[in-house]
Amino acid sequence: MNVAQPIEWTSQGVVMLDQRRLPGEVIHHIYTDYRDVAAAIKDMVIRGAPAIGVAAAMGVALGVERSNIATVDELRDKFPSICRTIAETRPTAVDLFWAIERMKRRFEQLVSAGASLENIRRAMVEEARAVHAEKRATDEAIGRFGAELMPGAGKVMTQCNAGALATAGIGTALGVIRVAVEQGRKLHVLVPETRPYLQGARLTAWELHEGGVPLTLITDNMVGHFMKTGTVSAVVVGADRIAANGDTANKIGTYQIAVLAHEHGVPFYVAAPVSTFDLTIASGEQIPIEERSAEEVTHLRGVRIAPDVAVANPGFDVTPARLITAIVCERGVARAPYAESLRRLAESMSTATHGLGR
Ligand code: MRU
């Protein structure tokens, strides 16, 4: 399977594949100003929780590397506003805040160790690149753990895009499918289009097709039909934020798929890195849900398809933990009770904990 890379640190700046234009056009932008990286996250040039985290880390590094200042003291004064600008982009995916916190910790270490301006700049770029490299390794481990849960043959449903485009690695949910297919499992992916932003139709269908994985694109309102007619063996989705009790925020539409999977006895798996766990919140009720523009609902590619009426457009919903069969991360597989299994995985240090919570 080919892997489309959504973001890269280069000597010219941060290069991003413009996901708003896919699948029609493959266009890259080069960013040299952290404020433009923030705008790119907000405008969905890059999207998907782990990829947003990588972009946030690179945005902070760019702010440090390229800001027009002459001393460490000046940089220390400016640093909080760089982090704030990156943080005020999208509220739901906790990877964004995880990455900013990590960059802040590294910055504080360097400053308190008395590092020079030049060394701080270099080390912050290295930290952002390390975040990217770790995300790749994380996806590979999630893929290995998750593939074991996939059937030997059958139809697997996903939602939105939790592939390479969304993670800067091989993907989480699609990484699981990718590894399972490489192992010889005969999977066929059912891809709901994921209205209103169409990440399923535009991005997942494109990624799977490019990678040679068999798929069928369906509209969101066909999910019940396919569950009822018994053609779905499993569901695997990504996550934007997982609360301490296992409640999981993911793209709008995920919750209704989980309810239908439960009704029809289909296992429902979440694949996400530990950086997506938010153990500071007890349940999904505390997850902030991004409200997006009315135009995404009333218009399709600039063409009005609905009258000028009141519109709701929550970008995410929360699937209660009781509907989730297992949560796969890079350190193993968590099962209920999640308060226990997620905490143990978050505290463990390596993939040696395979099987925890089973
Ligand atoms: O609004 P988006 O496209 O950023 O939403 C993406 C999703 O909901 C993904 O499923 C989630 O971030 C997991 S990506 C591995």
Coordinates of C-alpha atoms and ligand atoms in Angstrom, one line a residue:
M1 CA 0.0 0.0 0.0
N2 CA 1.4 3.4 -0.9
V3 CA 1.4 5.9 2.0
A4 CA 0.6 9.5 1.2
Q5 CA 2.7 11.7 3.5
P6 CA 0.7 14.7 4.8
I7 CA 3.6 16.7 6.4
E8 CA 7.3 16.9 6.2
W9 CA 10.0 19.1 7.9
T10 CA 12.4 20.3 5.2
S11 CA 15.2 22.9 5.0
Q12 CA 12.7 25.1 3.1
G13 CA 10.0 24.9 5.8
V14 CA 7.1 22.7 6.7
V15 CA 5.6 21.1 3.6
M16 CA 2.0 20.0 3.7
L17 CA -0.1 18.1 1.3
D18 CA -3.3 20.2 0.9
Q19 CA -6.0 17.7 1.9
R20 CA -8.8 20.1 1.0
R21 CA -8.0 19.6 -2.7
L22 CA -7.9 15.8 -2.6
P23 CA -8.6 13.6 -4.5
G24 CA -8.8 15.9 -7.5
E25 CA -5.5 17.7 -7.1
V26 CA -2.3 16.8 -5.3
I27 CA -0.9 20.2 -4.2
H28 CA 1.8 20.9 -1.6
H29 CA 2.4 24.1 0.4
I30 CA 5.5 25.2 2.1
Y31 CA 5.1 27.1 5.4
T32 CA 7.8 29.3 6.9
D33 CA 5.7 31.1 9.5
Y34 CA 4.1 29.4 12.5
R35 CA 1.0 31.6 12.1
D36 CA 0.5 30.0 8.6
V37 CA 0.9 26.6 10.1
A38 CA -1.9 27.5 12.7
A39 CA -4.1 28.7 9.8
A40 CA -3.4 25.4 7.9
I41 CA -4.5 23.4 10.9
K42 CA -7.7 25.5 11.3
D43 CA -8.5 25.4 7.6
M44 CA -8.0 21.6 7.4
V45 CA -5.1 21.7 5.0
I46 CA -3.9 19.0 7.5
R47 CA -6.4 17.2 9.6
G48 CA -6.7 14.0 11.7
A49 CA -5.7 13.9 15.3
P50 CA -2.1 12.6 15.2
A51 CA -1.2 14.6 12.1
I52 CA -2.5 17.7 13.8
G53 CA -0.2 16.9 16.7
V54 CA 2.8 16.6 14.3
A55 CA 1.8 19.9 12.6
A56 CA 1.5 21.6 16.1
A57 CA 5.0 20.4 17.1
M58 CA 6.4 21.6 13.8
G59 CA 4.5 24.9 14.1
V60 CA 6.0 25.6 17.5
A61 CA 9.5 24.6 16.2
L62 CA 9.0 26.9 13.2
G63 CA 8.1 29.8 15.5
V64 CA 11.3 29.2 17.5
E65 CA 13.5 28.6 14.5
R66 CA 12.4 31.5 12.3
S67 CA 11.3 34.2 14.7
N68 CA 13.0 37.5 14.4
I69 CA 14.6 37.8 17.8
A70 CA 18.2 38.2 19.1
T71 CA 18.3 36.7 22.6
V72 CA 17.0 33.8 24.7
D73 CA 15.2 36.3 26.9
E74 CA 13.3 37.7 23.9
L75 CA 12.4 34.2 22.8
R76 CA 11.2 33.3 26.2
D77 CA 8.8 36.3 26.1
K78 CA 7.6 35.3 22.7
F79 CA 7.2 31.6 23.2
P80 CA 3.9 31.5 25.0
S81 CA 2.2 33.5 22.2
I82 CA 3.6 31.0 19.6
C83 CA 2.1 28.1 21.6
R84 CA -1.2 30.0 22.1
T85 CA -1.6 30.7 18.4
I86 CA -1.1 27.0 17.6
A87 CA -3.5 25.9 20.4
E88 CA -6.3 28.2 19.3
T89 CA -7.0 26.2 16.1
R90 CA -9.1 23.1 16.7
P91 CA -10.5 22.1 20.2
T92 CA -11.3 18.4 20.1
A93 CA -8.2 16.5 19.1
V94 CA -6.1 16.2 22.2
D95 CA -3.0 15.4 20.2
L96 CA -2.7 19.1 19.4
F97 CA -2.4 20.0 23.1
W98 CA -0.3 17.0 23.9
A99 CA 2.3 18.1 21.2
I100 CA 2.3 21.7 22.4
E101 CA 2.9 20.5 26.0
R102 CA 5.7 18.3 24.9
M103 CA 7.3 21.2 23.0
K104 CA 6.9 23.5 26.0
R105 CA 8.6 20.9 28.3
R106 CA 11.6 20.7 25.9
F107 CA 11.8 24.5 25.7
E108 CA 11.8 24.9 29.4
Q109 CA 14.5 22.2 29.8
L110 CA 16.7 23.9 27.3
V111 CA 16.2 27.4 28.8
S112 CA 16.8 26.2 32.4
A113 CA 20.0 24.3 31.2
G114 CA 21.3 27.7 29.9
A115 CA 21.3 26.6 26.2
S116 CA 22.2 29.2 23.6
L117 CA 19.7 30.7 21.2
E118 CA 21.2 28.7 18.3
N119 CA 21.1 25.4 20.3
I120 CA 17.5 26.0 21.4
R121 CA 16.5 26.6 17.8
R122 CA 18.2 23.4 16.7
A123 CA 16.9 21.3 19.6
M124 CA 13.3 22.4 19.1
V125 CA 13.4 21.4 15.4
E126 CA 14.9 18.0 16.5
E127 CA 12.1 17.6 19.0
A128 CA 9.4 18.2 16.4
R129 CA 11.1 15.8 14.0
A130 CA 11.2 13.2 16.8
V131 CA 7.5 13.7 17.4
H132 CA 7.0 12.8 13.7
A133 CA 9.3 9.8 13.8
E134 CA 7.6 8.5 16.9
K135 CA 4.1 8.8 15.3
R136 CA 5.3 6.6 12.5
A137 CA 6.6 3.9 14.9
T138 CA 3.4 4.3 17.0
D139 CA 1.2 3.5 14.0
E140 CA 3.3 0.5 13.1
A141 CA 2.7 -0.9 16.6
I142 CA -1.0 -0.1 16.6
G143 CA -1.2 -1.9 13.2
R144 CA 0.4 -5.0 14.6
F145 CA -1.8 -5.2 17.7
G146 CA -4.9 -4.3 15.8
A147 CA -4.4 -6.7 12.9
E148 CA -4.8 -9.6 15.4
L149 CA -8.3 -8.5 16.0
M150 CA -9.3 -8.5 12.3
P151 CA -11.1 -11.4 10.7
G152 CA -9.3 -13.7 8.3
A153 CA -11.7 -12.6 5.6
G154 CA -14.6 -10.2 5.5
K155 CA -15.9 -6.7 5.3
V156 CA -14.6 -4.1 7.8
M157 CA -16.3 -0.7 8.2
T158 CA -14.4 2.5 9.1
Q159 CA -15.5 6.1 9.4
C160 CA -13.9 9.4 8.3
N161 CA -10.2 9.1 7.5
A162 CA -7.8 7.5 10.1
G163 CA -5.2 6.7 7.5
A164 CA -1.7 7.9 6.6
L165 CA -3.2 11.3 5.7
A166 CA -4.5 11.7 9.3
T167 CA -1.4 10.5 11.2
A168 CA 1.8 11.1 9.2
G169 CA 2.5 7.4 9.6
I170 CA 0.7 4.4 8.1
G171 CA -2.6 5.4 9.9
T172 CA -4.3 4.1 13.0
A173 CA -7.6 2.5 11.8
L174 CA -6.3 2.2 8.3
G175 CA -2.9 1.1 9.6
V176 CA -4.7 -1.9 11.3
I177 CA -6.3 -2.8 8.0
R178 CA -3.1 -2.3 6.1
V179 CA -1.1 -4.6 8.3
A180 CA -3.9 -7.2 8.4
V181 CA -4.0 -7.1 4.5
E182 CA -0.2 -7.5 4.4
Q183 CA -0.5 -10.5 6.7
G184 CA -2.8 -12.1 4.0
R185 CA -6.2 -11.4 5.5
K186 CA -8.8 -10.9 2.8
L187 CA -10.4 -7.7 4.0
H188 CA -12.8 -5.5 2.0
V189 CA -13.4 -2.0 3.5
L190 CA -16.8 -0.4 3.7
V191 CA -16.2 3.4 3.6
P192 CA -19.1 5.7 4.6
E193 CA -18.7 9.0 2.8
T194 CA -18.7 10.9 6.1
R195 CA -20.8 14.0 5.5
P196 CA -20.5 16.9 5.6
Y197 CA -16.7 17.2 5.0
L198 CA -16.5 13.9 3.1
Q199 CA -13.3 12.6 4.6
G200 CA -14.5 9.0 3.8
A201 CA -15.3 9.7 0.1
R202 CA -12.4 12.1 -0.6
L203 CA -9.6 10.8 1.5
T204 CA -10.2 7.2 2.8
A205 CA -11.5 6.0 -0.6
W206 CA -8.5 7.7 -2.3
E207 CA -6.0 6.3 0.1
L208 CA -7.3 2.7 0.0
H209 CA -7.7 2.8 -3.8
E210 CA -4.2 4.1 -4.2
G211 CA -2.9 1.3 -1.9
G212 CA -4.8 -1.4 -3.8
V213 CA -7.0 -2.3 -0.8
P214 CA -10.5 -3.4 -2.0
L215 CA -13.3 -1.0 -0.9
T216 CA -16.9 -0.1 -1.4
L217 CA -17.9 3.5 -0.8
I218 CA -21.3 4.0 0.7
T219 CA -23.4 7.0 1.9
D220 CA -23.7 7.5 5.7
N221 CA -27.4 6.5 5.7
M222 CA -26.5 3.0 4.3
V223 CA -24.7 1.9 7.5
G224 CA -27.8 0.3 9.1
H225 CA -28.7 -1.6 6.0
F226 CA -25.2 -3.1 5.7
M227 CA -25.1 -4.0 9.4
K228 CA -28.6 -5.6 9.2
T229 CA -27.9 -7.7 6.1
G230 CA -25.0 -9.2 8.0
T231 CA -22.2 -8.2 5.7
V232 CA -20.0 -6.4 8.3
S233 CA -17.5 -8.4 10.3
A234 CA -16.0 -5.6 12.3
V235 CA -15.7 -1.8 12.6
V236 CA -12.4 0.0 13.2
V237 CA -12.2 3.7 13.7
G238 CA -9.7 6.3 14.9
A239 CA -10.2 8.7 17.8
D240 CA -9.7 12.4 18.6
R241 CA -9.8 12.1 22.4
I242 CA -10.4 9.2 24.7
A243 CA -11.6 10.0 28.2
A244 CA -10.4 8.1 31.3
N245 CA -13.5 5.9 31.3
G246 CA -13.0 4.9 27.6
D247 CA -15.7 7.3 26.1
T248 CA -14.3 8.2 22.7
A249 CA -14.7 11.3 20.6
N250 CA -14.3 10.7 16.9
K251 CA -15.7 12.1 13.6
I252 CA -19.4 12.8 13.6
G253 CA -21.3 9.7 12.7
T254 CA -19.1 7.3 14.6
Y255 CA -21.6 7.0 17.5
Q256 CA -24.4 5.9 15.2
I257 CA -22.1 3.3 13.7
A258 CA -21.3 2.0 17.2
V259 CA -25.0 1.8 18.2
L260 CA -25.7 -0.2 15.0
A261 CA -22.7 -2.4 15.5
H262 CA -23.9 -3.2 19.1
E263 CA -27.4 -3.9 17.9
H264 CA -26.1 -6.4 15.3
G265 CA -23.4 -8.0 17.4
V266 CA -20.5 -6.6 15.3
P267 CA -17.3 -5.8 17.2
F268 CA -16.4 -2.1 17.3
Y269 CA -12.7 -1.3 17.7
V270 CA -11.0 2.1 18.3
A271 CA -7.3 2.4 17.2
A272 CA -5.5 5.4 18.6
P273 CA -2.1 6.3 20.1
V274 CA -1.6 6.9 23.9
S275 CA -1.3 10.6 23.1
T276 CA -5.0 10.6 22.3
F277 CA -5.9 9.4 25.8
D278 CA -7.0 12.3 28.0
L279 CA -6.9 10.8 31.5
T280 CA -7.5 14.2 33.0
I281 CA -11.2 14.0 32.1
A282 CA -13.4 11.4 33.7
S283 CA -15.9 10.9 30.9
G284 CA -16.7 11.9 27.3
E285 CA -19.1 14.6 28.6
Q286 CA -16.1 16.8 29.2
I287 CA -14.8 16.6 25.7
P288 CA -15.2 19.9 23.8
I289 CA -16.9 19.3 20.5
E290 CA -15.9 21.6 17.6
E291 CA -18.9 23.3 15.9
R292 CA -18.0 23.9 12.3
S293 CA -19.4 26.3 9.7
A294 CA -23.0 26.0 8.3
E295 CA -21.6 26.3 4.8
E296 CA -20.1 22.8 5.1
V297 CA -23.7 21.5 5.4
T298 CA -25.6 23.8 3.0
H299 CA -23.0 23.8 0.2
L300 CA -21.2 21.1 -1.8
R301 CA -17.9 22.4 -3.3
G302 CA -19.3 26.0 -3.4
V303 CA -22.8 25.0 -4.8
R304 CA -25.8 25.7 -2.5
I305 CA -27.8 22.5 -1.9
A306 CA -30.1 23.7 0.9
P307 CA -32.1 26.8 1.6
D308 CA -30.7 29.5 4.0
V309 CA -32.0 27.9 7.2
A310 CA -30.7 27.1 10.7
V311 CA -27.9 24.5 10.6
A312 CA -26.1 22.4 13.2
N313 CA -22.6 21.1 12.3
P314 CA -20.8 19.4 15.3
G315 CA -17.6 18.0 13.9
F316 CA -17.4 15.1 16.4
D317 CA -19.5 12.9 18.6
V318 CA -18.8 10.7 21.6
T319 CA -19.2 7.0 21.6
P320 CA -19.8 5.6 25.1
A321 CA -17.2 3.1 26.3
R322 CA -19.9 0.4 26.7
L323 CA -20.2 0.2 22.9
I324 CA -16.5 -0.2 22.4
T325 CA -15.2 -3.8 22.1
A326 CA -11.6 -2.8 22.5
I327 CA -9.2 0.1 22.2
V328 CA -5.9 -0.6 20.5
C329 CA -2.9 1.6 21.1
E330 CA 0.8 1.2 20.5
R331 CA 1.3 -0.5 23.8
G332 CA -1.4 -3.2 23.5
V333 CA -5.1 -3.7 23.6
A334 CA -7.4 -2.3 26.3
R335 CA -10.8 -3.8 27.1
A336 CA -13.4 -2.9 29.7
P337 CA -13.2 -1.8 32.4
Y338 CA -11.3 1.0 30.6
A339 CA -10.6 3.1 33.7
E340 CA -8.3 0.4 34.7
S341 CA -6.9 -0.9 31.3
L342 CA -6.3 2.6 29.8
R343 CA -4.5 3.8 32.9
R344 CA -2.2 0.8 32.9
L345 CA -1.4 1.2 29.3
A346 CA -0.7 4.9 29.7
E347 CA 1.6 4.2 32.6
S348 CA 3.5 1.3 30.8
M349 CA 6.5 2.2 28.8
S350 CA 6.7 -0.1 25.8
T351 CA 4.9 -2.5 23.6
A352 CA 6.1 -5.3 26.0
T353 CA 2.7 -4.9 27.6
H354 CA 0.9 -6.6 24.7
G355 CA -2.3 -8.2 25.8
L356 CA -2.9 -5.9 28.8
G357 CA -6.5 -5.5 29.7
R358 CA -7.6 -8.6 27.8
Ligands
MRU1 O1 -12.1 16.8 11.3 P1 -11.0 15.8 11.1 O2 -10.9 15.3 9.6 O3 -9.7 16.3 11.6 O4 -11.4 14.5 11.9 C1 -10.6 13.4 11.9 C2 -11.2 12.2 12.6 O5 -12.2 12.3 13.3 C3 -10.3 11.0 12.7 O6 -11.1 9.8 12.7 C4 -9.5 11.1 14.0 O7 -8.8 12.3 14.1 C5 -8.5 10.0 14.1 S1 -7.2 10.1 12.8 C6 -6.2 8.9 13.1

